[in-house]
Amino acid sequence: MKLKAAIYCRLSKEDLDKECEEQESQSIINQTMMLLDYVEKNGFELYDIYKDDDYSGLYDDRPGFEKLIHDAEARKFDVVISKSQSRFTRNIEHLEKYLHHDFPLWGIRFISLVDNVDTAVKGNKKSRQINALINEWYCEDLSESIRASFKIKQQKGQFLGQSAPYGYVKSPEDHHLLIPDPYAAGIVKRIFHMYLSGIGKDKIGCILTEEGVLIPSEYKRRVLHLNYHNANEKYGESSRWSFQTINTILKNEVYIGHLVQNKCVKRSYKTKEKKAVPEEEWIRVENTHEPIIDEQTFRRVQERLTERHRETNIHLLNEGLFARRLFCGDCGKPMTPYYTKRKKNGERHKCYICSEYKRFGNRYCTSHNIREDTLKEIILKDLQQQAKVILSSESKGRIRAFKCISGSEDRAYKLNELNEELKKIGNYKAKAFENFADGLLNKSEYVKLKENYDDREKELQRKIQKCKGEQVEPEGKADFGSWLENFADNFDVKELTREMVLNLIDSIYIFEDHTVEVNYKFRIA
């Protein structure tokens, strides 16, 4: 019986012989022909060919590689054949994981042709490890050389980004030079002028979205035909212009003809994770390309942004009663306060509405409007009921406190973020199906996307359930229980305070039918 063989090919550099993004490089084609010839001459039965064009061998998040490992674990073939060990991986940790642990466990043999690697031969394990170490050294040296070369080019004012900032394209004659893209440059000018006319960033985003203006990443893909993915779009993207996108454009000096680069660097040649570079180490070169915005306009915008930031900081110092505790029960976004118009008698009320509705209208959520005095009354009554339960004889000594989390680790915020991402995944799945139906994705691309989204959806649902049921024995549990009993024993207050909200309440959800769901930081066991 013939052994089933899987062929793996990889190349990490863009090739001059590629005429378009979709075309395979000549090197990949040559690797495939060499390996097919080996399979035929050695009596193997070809199972499948796995390819990664323009992917580094240092990382294992390569589409073809991931599918190969998935099929290997499922025992769909017996042998993996590659041109060289370095084509399979340049990372010694991955060598140990796959060639020396997982593959033997799954009954998979690995062969590479040019360096005579064969895991069926017991005696060449050390040579495989030495090869991997040399490959890592090569990558480390290459990384340092490239970094030094990049720094010199940045200091000369050459643009080194993968794609040009929105509003620009790379010059066909010199890919390190930015030139304005007439259409997108016009949108950038509109954004600056709208902001100076008093229109807020959220409103600017709404206007562009309602007009059907493509967001920058989508514009680069659909109009400029670039293989572009924003770092924040790991699982897809929204078609809305966001507050953050508008804010980034308004602050970017590239629009007045200056380049500011070297803002972040990789933590290590072995990881894609990046770290921020201190501002004093940024490389800033003026007048490197044609500006879209004049310096006076840009300066006025920066002054207004600074003033607005100062106002925001003052507002945060006077944090509201329900700040960081109040959320929309349907979309999970925070509720935002506003005041009703004054009546003839001068009376007006503080209310809360869904921030998603306020920013984008009823296309994305409904108002969930509720008056603060109504909400305070509901919370106070519920707290009074909780106090009675706490003081009842059968509940004494059985108070369990949830872990009290503060700042960015607030459990309610964590749950909100997970629900937000889950909602996005649903939108991405729907959009992927639309693209498949419209012929923008072929069947295999759609199936792969759907599988990825399904896996992520399951993972998020698991995390949400874990977060909802998270109950721990925090430090100072006894103190908290005593404090809680003392609070309940003296609960005769008529006014809800910020201290009470922070100490007792984990999150509050408001639903469209005015149902209020309160999650406390304690539970009567």
Coordinates of C-alpha atoms in Angstrom, one line a residue:
M1 CA 0.0 0.0 0.0
K2 CA 1.4 3.4 -1.1
L3 CA 2.1 6.0 1.6
K4 CA 0.1 9.2 1.2
A5 CA 2.3 12.3 0.9
A6 CA 1.6 16.0 1.5
I7 CA 3.7 18.6 -0.3
Y8 CA 4.5 21.9 1.5
C9 CA 5.9 24.9 -0.4
R10 CA 6.7 28.3 1.0
L11 CA 8.4 31.6 0.0
S12 CA 8.7 34.7 2.1
K13 CA 9.8 37.4 -0.3
E14 CA 7.7 39.1 -3.1
D15 CA 9.0 38.0 -6.4
L16 CA 9.8 40.0 -9.5
D17 CA 8.3 37.4 -11.7
K18 CA 4.8 37.9 -10.2
E19 CA 2.7 40.0 -12.6
C20 CA -0.2 40.4 -10.3
E21 CA -1.2 39.7 -6.6
E22 CA -3.1 36.5 -7.4
Q23 CA -0.3 34.9 -9.5
E24 CA 1.9 32.4 -7.9
S25 CA 5.7 33.2 -7.8
Q26 CA 8.0 31.2 -10.1
S27 CA 9.8 29.9 -7.0
I28 CA 6.6 28.3 -5.6
I29 CA 6.0 26.7 -9.0
N30 CA 9.5 25.3 -9.2
Q31 CA 9.3 23.9 -5.6
T32 CA 6.0 22.2 -6.5
M33 CA 7.5 20.6 -9.7
M34 CA 10.6 19.4 -7.8
L35 CA 8.5 17.8 -5.0
L36 CA 5.9 16.3 -7.4
D37 CA 8.8 14.6 -9.2
Y38 CA 10.2 13.3 -5.9
V39 CA 6.8 11.9 -5.0
E40 CA 6.4 10.1 -8.3
K41 CA 9.9 8.6 -8.3
N42 CA 9.7 7.4 -4.7
G43 CA 6.3 5.7 -5.1
F44 CA 4.3 7.9 -2.9
E45 CA 0.6 8.7 -3.5
L46 CA 0.0 12.5 -3.5
Y47 CA -2.6 13.6 -1.0
D48 CA -2.5 17.4 -1.4
I49 CA -0.3 20.4 -2.0
Y50 CA -0.1 23.1 0.7
K51 CA 1.4 26.5 -0.3
D52 CA 2.3 29.8 1.5
D53 CA 3.5 32.5 -0.8
D54 CA 5.0 35.7 0.9
Y55 CA 4.9 34.2 4.4
S56 CA 7.8 34.1 6.8
G57 CA 9.0 30.7 8.1
L58 CA 9.4 32.2 11.6
Y59 CA 5.7 32.1 12.4
D60 CA 3.2 29.3 12.3
D61 CA 0.1 31.4 11.4
R62 CA 0.4 30.7 7.7
P63 CA -2.8 29.6 6.0
G64 CA -1.3 26.7 4.1
F65 CA 0.8 25.6 7.1
E66 CA -2.2 25.7 9.4
K67 CA -4.2 23.5 7.1
L68 CA -1.3 21.1 6.7
I69 CA -1.0 20.8 10.5
H70 CA -4.8 20.4 10.9
D71 CA -4.8 17.6 8.3
A72 CA -1.7 16.0 9.8
E73 CA -3.4 15.8 13.2
A74 CA -6.4 14.2 11.5
R75 CA -4.0 11.5 10.1
K76 CA -5.0 12.3 6.5
F77 CA -1.5 11.5 5.1
D78 CA 1.7 9.7 6.2
V79 CA 4.5 11.9 4.9
V80 CA 5.2 15.6 4.7
I81 CA 7.7 16.6 2.0
S82 CA 9.3 20.0 1.6
K83 CA 12.2 21.4 -0.5
S84 CA 14.2 22.2 2.7
Q85 CA 13.7 22.2 6.5
S86 CA 13.8 26.1 6.4
R87 CA 10.8 26.1 3.9
F88 CA 8.8 24.2 6.6
T89 CA 10.0 26.4 9.5
R90 CA 12.9 28.7 10.5
N91 CA 11.9 28.5 14.2
I92 CA 13.7 26.0 16.4
E93 CA 10.7 25.9 18.8
H94 CA 8.4 24.9 15.9
L95 CA 10.9 22.3 14.8
E96 CA 10.9 20.7 18.2
K97 CA 7.1 20.9 18.5
Y98 CA 6.2 19.5 15.1
L99 CA 9.1 17.3 13.8
H100 CA 10.2 15.9 17.2
H101 CA 6.9 15.8 19.1
D102 CA 3.6 16.1 17.2
F103 CA 4.5 14.3 13.9
P104 CA 5.9 11.2 15.7
L105 CA 2.8 11.2 17.9
W106 CA 0.5 11.3 14.7
G107 CA 2.6 8.8 12.8
I108 CA 3.8 11.4 10.3
R109 CA 7.2 11.3 8.6
F110 CA 9.0 14.5 7.5
I111 CA 11.3 14.7 4.5
S112 CA 13.2 17.7 3.1
L113 CA 15.2 17.2 -0.1
V114 CA 18.1 19.7 -0.3
D115 CA 19.4 19.2 3.2
N116 CA 18.6 15.4 3.4
V117 CA 16.3 15.6 6.4
D118 CA 14.3 12.4 7.1
T119 CA 12.7 11.9 10.5
A120 CA 12.6 8.1 9.7
V121 CA 16.4 8.2 10.0
K122 CA 17.1 8.3 13.8
G123 CA 20.7 9.5 13.4
N124 CA 20.1 12.9 11.9
K125 CA 18.0 14.5 14.7
K126 CA 21.0 16.6 15.9
S127 CA 21.7 17.8 12.3
R128 CA 18.1 18.9 12.1
Q129 CA 18.4 20.9 15.3
I130 CA 21.7 22.5 14.1
N131 CA 20.0 23.4 10.8
A132 CA 17.2 25.0 12.7
L133 CA 19.6 26.9 14.9
I134 CA 21.5 28.2 11.9
N135 CA 18.2 29.2 10.3
E136 CA 17.3 31.2 13.4
W137 CA 20.7 32.9 13.5
Y138 CA 20.3 33.8 9.8
C139 CA 16.8 35.4 10.6
E140 CA 18.2 37.3 13.6
D141 CA 21.1 38.7 11.5
L142 CA 18.8 39.5 8.6
S143 CA 16.3 41.2 11.0
E144 CA 19.0 43.5 12.4
S145 CA 20.4 44.3 9.0
I146 CA 16.9 45.2 7.7
R147 CA 16.1 47.3 10.8
A148 CA 19.3 49.3 10.3
S149 CA 18.6 49.7 6.6
F150 CA 15.1 50.9 7.3
K151 CA 16.3 53.5 9.8
I152 CA 18.6 55.0 7.3
K153 CA 15.9 55.2 4.7
Q154 CA 13.4 56.7 7.2
Q155 CA 16.0 59.4 8.1
K156 CA 16.2 60.3 4.4
G157 CA 12.4 60.8 4.4
Q158 CA 11.6 57.7 2.4
F159 CA 8.2 56.2 3.1
L160 CA 8.5 52.5 4.2
G161 CA 4.9 51.6 5.0
Q162 CA 3.2 48.5 3.4
S163 CA 0.6 50.8 1.9
A164 CA 0.2 54.5 1.7
P165 CA -1.9 56.4 4.3
Y166 CA -5.5 57.1 3.2
G167 CA -5.4 60.1 0.8
Y168 CA -2.2 59.0 -0.8
V169 CA -0.8 56.3 -3.1
K170 CA 2.8 55.3 -3.7
S171 CA 4.4 56.9 -6.8
P172 CA 4.7 54.4 -9.7
E173 CA 8.3 55.7 -10.3
D174 CA 9.4 55.6 -6.6
H175 CA 7.5 53.4 -4.1
H176 CA 9.1 55.4 -1.2
L177 CA 7.4 58.6 -2.4
L178 CA 3.8 59.5 -1.6
I179 CA 1.6 61.3 -4.1
P180 CA -2.0 62.4 -3.5
D181 CA -4.9 60.2 -4.5
P182 CA -7.4 62.8 -5.9
Y183 CA -10.6 61.1 -4.6
A184 CA -9.4 60.1 -1.2
A185 CA -7.5 63.4 -0.7
G186 CA -10.8 65.1 -1.3
I187 CA -12.4 63.1 1.5
V188 CA -9.5 64.0 3.8
K189 CA -10.0 67.7 3.1
R190 CA -13.8 67.3 3.8
I191 CA -13.0 65.7 7.2
F192 CA -10.7 68.6 8.2
H193 CA -13.2 71.3 7.1
M194 CA -16.2 69.6 8.7
Y195 CA -14.3 69.4 12.0
L196 CA -13.3 73.0 11.9
S197 CA -16.9 74.0 11.1
G198 CA -18.0 72.5 14.5
I199 CA -19.1 69.0 13.4
G200 CA -17.9 66.3 15.9
K201 CA -15.9 63.2 15.0
D202 CA -18.8 60.9 15.5
K203 CA -21.1 63.0 13.3
I204 CA -18.5 63.2 10.6
G205 CA -18.3 59.4 10.6
C206 CA -22.1 59.2 10.4
I207 CA -22.2 61.6 7.4
L208 CA -19.5 59.7 5.5
T209 CA -21.2 56.3 6.3
E210 CA -24.6 57.5 5.2
E211 CA -23.1 58.9 2.0
G212 CA -21.7 55.4 1.2
V213 CA -18.1 56.6 1.3
L214 CA -15.8 53.5 1.7
I215 CA -13.8 53.3 4.9
P216 CA -10.0 53.5 4.3
S217 CA -9.3 49.8 4.5
E218 CA -12.2 48.9 2.2
Y219 CA -11.2 51.6 -0.3
K220 CA -7.7 50.2 -0.5
R221 CA -9.0 46.7 -1.2
R222 CA -11.9 47.5 -3.6
V223 CA -10.7 50.6 -5.4
L224 CA -6.9 50.4 -5.2
H225 CA -6.9 46.6 -5.4
L226 CA -4.4 46.2 -2.6
N227 CA -4.1 43.1 -0.4
Y228 CA -4.6 45.3 2.7
H229 CA -5.8 44.3 6.2
N230 CA -5.8 46.7 9.1
A231 CA -4.2 45.4 12.3
N232 CA -7.5 46.1 14.1
E233 CA -9.5 44.0 11.6
K234 CA -8.4 40.5 12.7
Y235 CA -11.9 39.0 12.2
G236 CA -13.3 41.3 9.6
E237 CA -14.5 44.9 9.6
S238 CA -17.4 47.2 10.0
S239 CA -18.3 49.4 7.0
R240 CA -18.8 52.4 9.3
W241 CA -16.4 55.3 9.6
S242 CA -15.4 55.2 13.3
F243 CA -14.6 57.9 15.8
Q244 CA -11.0 56.5 15.9
T245 CA -10.5 56.6 12.1
I246 CA -11.6 60.2 12.0
N247 CA -9.4 61.0 15.0
T248 CA -6.3 59.3 13.5
I249 CA -6.7 61.3 10.2
L250 CA -7.1 64.6 12.0
K251 CA -3.9 64.1 14.0
N252 CA -1.7 62.7 11.2
E253 CA 1.1 65.0 10.1
V254 CA 1.4 63.1 6.8
Y255 CA -1.4 65.4 5.4
I256 CA 0.9 68.5 5.7
G257 CA 3.7 66.8 3.9
H258 CA 5.7 65.5 6.8
L259 CA 6.6 61.8 7.6
V260 CA 6.7 60.6 11.1
Q261 CA 8.0 57.0 11.2
N262 CA 9.6 54.5 13.6
K263 CA 6.7 54.8 16.0
C264 CA 6.7 51.1 16.8
V265 CA 9.0 48.1 16.3
K266 CA 8.8 44.4 16.7
R267 CA 9.6 43.1 20.1
S268 CA 11.7 40.3 18.6
Y269 CA 12.5 38.9 15.2
K270 CA 10.6 35.8 16.3
T271 CA 7.3 37.5 17.0
K272 CA 4.9 39.8 15.2
E273 CA 4.0 41.6 18.4
K274 CA 5.0 45.2 18.3
K275 CA 6.0 47.7 21.0
A276 CA 5.6 51.5 21.1
V277 CA 8.8 53.5 20.6
P278 CA 9.3 56.6 22.9
E279 CA 8.3 59.8 21.1
E280 CA 11.8 61.2 21.3
E281 CA 13.0 58.2 19.1
W282 CA 10.4 58.8 16.4
I283 CA 11.9 59.7 13.0
R284 CA 10.3 62.9 11.8
V285 CA 11.3 64.4 8.4
E286 CA 9.5 67.5 7.0
N287 CA 8.4 68.3 3.5
T288 CA 8.9 64.8 2.1
H289 CA 5.9 64.9 -0.2
E290 CA 3.0 67.0 -1.5
P291 CA 0.7 68.1 1.3
I292 CA -3.1 67.7 1.2
I293 CA -3.9 70.1 4.1
D294 CA -2.3 73.5 4.6
E295 CA -0.3 74.0 7.8
Q296 CA -2.7 76.8 9.2
T297 CA -5.7 74.5 8.9
F298 CA -3.8 71.6 10.5
R299 CA -2.7 73.8 13.4
R300 CA -6.2 75.1 14.0
V301 CA -7.5 71.5 14.1
Q302 CA -4.8 70.5 16.6
E303 CA -5.7 73.4 18.8
R304 CA -9.3 72.4 18.8
L305 CA -8.5 68.8 19.5
T306 CA -6.3 69.8 22.5
E307 CA -9.1 72.0 23.8
R308 CA -11.7 69.2 23.5
H309 CA -9.3 66.8 25.2
R310 CA -8.9 69.2 28.1
E311 CA -12.7 69.4 28.4
T312 CA -13.0 65.6 28.4
N313 CA -10.4 65.3 31.2
I314 CA -12.3 67.8 33.3
H315 CA -15.5 65.8 32.7
L316 CA -13.8 62.5 33.8
L317 CA -12.8 64.2 37.1
N318 CA -16.5 64.8 37.7
E319 CA -17.6 61.3 36.9
G320 CA -21.4 60.6 36.8
L321 CA -23.3 58.4 39.2
F322 CA -23.6 55.4 36.9
A323 CA -20.3 55.9 34.9
R324 CA -18.6 52.6 33.9
R325 CA -21.6 50.6 35.3
L326 CA -24.5 51.3 32.9
F327 CA -24.9 49.5 29.6
C328 CA -27.4 48.9 26.8
G329 CA -29.1 45.6 27.3
D330 CA -29.2 44.8 23.6
C331 CA -26.0 45.9 21.9
G332 CA -23.9 46.0 25.1
K333 CA -22.5 49.5 24.5
P334 CA -22.3 51.9 27.4
M335 CA -25.3 54.2 28.0
T336 CA -24.5 57.9 27.7
P337 CA -26.1 60.8 29.6
Y338 CA -27.9 63.8 28.2
Y339 CA -30.3 66.5 29.5
T340 CA -33.8 67.1 28.2
K341 CA -34.7 70.6 27.0
R342 CA -35.8 73.0 29.7
K343 CA -39.5 73.4 30.3
K344 CA -41.1 76.8 30.8
N345 CA -40.7 76.4 34.5
G346 CA -36.9 75.8 34.0
E347 CA -37.1 72.1 34.8
R348 CA -35.1 69.6 32.9
H349 CA -34.1 66.0 33.5
K350 CA -30.9 64.0 33.2
C351 CA -31.5 60.9 31.0
Y352 CA -29.4 58.0 29.5
I353 CA -29.5 56.6 26.0
C354 CA -27.6 53.9 24.2
S355 CA -24.2 55.4 22.9
E356 CA -24.5 53.3 19.8
Y357 CA -27.9 54.8 19.0
K358 CA -26.6 58.3 19.8
R359 CA -23.6 57.9 17.4
F360 CA -25.2 56.0 14.5
G361 CA -29.0 56.2 14.8
N362 CA -31.6 53.5 14.7
R363 CA -29.8 51.6 11.9
Y364 CA -27.6 50.0 14.7
C365 CA -29.7 50.1 17.9
T366 CA -32.6 51.8 19.6
S367 CA -32.5 54.6 22.2
H368 CA -33.2 52.6 25.4
N369 CA -34.0 56.0 26.9
I370 CA -34.4 56.1 30.7
R371 CA -34.5 59.1 33.2
E372 CA -31.9 59.1 35.9
D373 CA -34.4 59.7 38.7
T374 CA -36.4 56.7 37.5
L375 CA -33.3 54.5 37.4
K376 CA -32.2 55.7 40.9
E377 CA -35.6 54.9 42.3
I378 CA -35.5 51.4 40.8
I379 CA -31.9 50.7 42.1
L380 CA -32.7 52.0 45.6
K381 CA -35.8 49.8 45.9
D382 CA -33.8 46.8 44.8
L383 CA -31.0 47.6 47.2
Q384 CA -33.6 47.8 50.1
Q385 CA -34.8 44.4 49.1
Q386 CA -31.3 43.0 49.0
A387 CA -30.6 44.5 52.5
K388 CA -33.6 42.7 53.9
V389 CA -32.4 39.4 52.4
I390 CA -28.8 40.0 53.8
L391 CA -30.2 40.6 57.3
S392 CA -32.5 37.6 57.3
S393 CA -31.4 34.9 59.7
E394 CA -31.1 32.2 57.1
S395 CA -28.7 34.3 55.0
K396 CA -26.3 35.3 57.8
G397 CA -22.8 34.1 57.1
R398 CA -23.7 33.0 53.6
I399 CA -22.6 36.1 51.7
R400 CA -20.3 35.4 48.8
A401 CA -18.5 38.3 47.2
F402 CA -17.6 38.4 43.6
K403 CA -14.1 39.4 42.7
C404 CA -14.0 43.1 42.7
I405 CA -12.2 44.2 39.6
S406 CA -11.2 47.8 38.9
G407 CA -10.0 49.9 35.9
S408 CA -9.5 48.2 32.6
E409 CA -10.1 44.8 34.2
D410 CA -13.6 45.6 35.2
R411 CA -15.7 42.5 34.8
A412 CA -18.6 44.4 33.3
Y413 CA -16.3 46.0 30.7
K414 CA -14.8 42.6 29.9
L415 CA -18.2 41.1 29.4
N416 CA -19.2 44.1 27.3
E417 CA -16.1 43.8 25.1
L418 CA -16.8 40.0 24.5
N419 CA -20.4 40.6 23.6
E420 CA -19.3 43.4 21.2
E421 CA -16.9 41.1 19.5
L422 CA -19.4 38.3 19.3
K423 CA -21.9 40.7 17.6
K424 CA -19.1 41.8 15.1
I425 CA -18.4 38.1 14.3
G426 CA -22.1 37.7 13.4
N427 CA -21.9 40.7 11.1
Y428 CA -18.7 39.4 9.5
K429 CA -20.3 36.0 8.8
A430 CA -23.2 37.7 7.1
K431 CA -20.9 39.9 5.1
A432 CA -18.8 37.0 4.0
F433 CA -21.9 35.2 2.8
E434 CA -22.9 38.3 0.9
N435 CA -19.5 38.5 -0.8
F436 CA -19.8 34.8 -1.6
A437 CA -23.3 35.3 -3.1
D438 CA -22.0 38.3 -5.1
G439 CA -19.1 36.3 -6.5
L440 CA -16.4 38.2 -4.6
L441 CA -15.3 35.1 -2.7
N442 CA -15.1 31.6 -4.2
K443 CA -16.5 28.6 -2.3
S444 CA -13.2 27.5 -0.6
E445 CA -12.5 31.1 0.5
Y446 CA -16.0 31.4 2.0
V447 CA -15.8 28.0 3.7
K448 CA -12.4 28.9 5.3
L449 CA -13.7 32.3 6.5
K450 CA -16.9 30.7 7.9
E451 CA -14.9 28.0 9.7
N452 CA -12.6 30.7 11.3
Y453 CA -15.6 32.8 12.3
D454 CA -17.4 29.7 13.7
D455 CA -14.4 28.8 15.8
R456 CA -14.0 32.4 17.1
E457 CA -17.7 32.5 17.9
K458 CA -17.5 29.3 20.0
E459 CA -14.4 30.6 21.8
L460 CA -16.2 34.0 22.6
Q461 CA -19.3 32.2 23.8
R462 CA -17.2 30.1 26.1
K463 CA -15.4 33.2 27.5
I464 CA -18.8 35.0 28.0
Q465 CA -20.2 32.1 30.0
K466 CA -17.0 31.9 32.1
C467 CA -17.1 35.7 32.7
K468 CA -20.8 35.6 33.7
G469 CA -20.2 32.8 36.1
E470 CA -16.9 34.0 37.4
Q471 CA -17.0 33.8 41.2
V472 CA -13.9 33.7 43.3
E473 CA -12.9 34.0 46.9
P474 CA -11.3 37.5 46.8
E475 CA -8.8 38.7 49.3
G476 CA -10.6 40.3 52.2
K477 CA -13.8 38.3 51.7
A478 CA -14.6 38.3 55.3
D479 CA -14.1 42.1 55.5
F480 CA -16.3 42.6 52.5
G481 CA -19.0 40.4 54.0
S482 CA -18.8 42.3 57.3
W483 CA -18.9 45.6 55.5
L484 CA -21.9 44.4 53.5
E485 CA -23.8 43.3 56.6
N486 CA -23.0 46.6 58.3
F487 CA -24.2 48.4 55.3
A488 CA -27.5 46.4 55.2
D489 CA -28.0 46.9 58.9
N490 CA -27.9 50.7 58.5
F491 CA -29.6 50.9 55.2
D492 CA -31.9 53.8 55.7
V493 CA -30.5 56.2 53.1
K494 CA -32.9 58.0 50.7
E495 CA -30.3 58.9 48.1
L496 CA -28.1 56.6 45.9
T497 CA -24.4 57.6 46.0
R498 CA -21.5 57.0 43.7
E499 CA -19.8 55.1 46.5
M500 CA -22.7 52.7 46.8
V501 CA -22.8 52.1 43.0
L502 CA -19.0 51.4 42.9
N503 CA -18.9 49.1 45.9
L504 CA -22.1 47.1 45.4
I505 CA -22.9 47.1 41.7
D506 CA -21.0 45.2 39.0
S507 CA -23.2 46.3 36.0
I508 CA -26.6 47.6 35.0
Y509 CA -28.3 46.7 31.7
I510 CA -31.2 48.8 30.3
F511 CA -33.5 47.1 27.8
E512 CA -35.7 48.8 25.2
D513 CA -38.9 47.9 27.2
H514 CA -37.4 49.8 30.2
T515 CA -36.5 46.5 32.0
V516 CA -33.6 47.1 34.3
E517 CA -31.1 44.2 35.0
V518 CA -28.8 44.8 38.0
N519 CA -25.8 42.6 38.6
Y520 CA -24.3 42.9 42.1
K521 CA -20.8 42.3 43.4
F522 CA -22.2 39.8 45.9
R523 CA -24.5 36.8 46.0
I524 CA -26.4 35.3 48.8
A525 CA -25.2 31.7 48.6

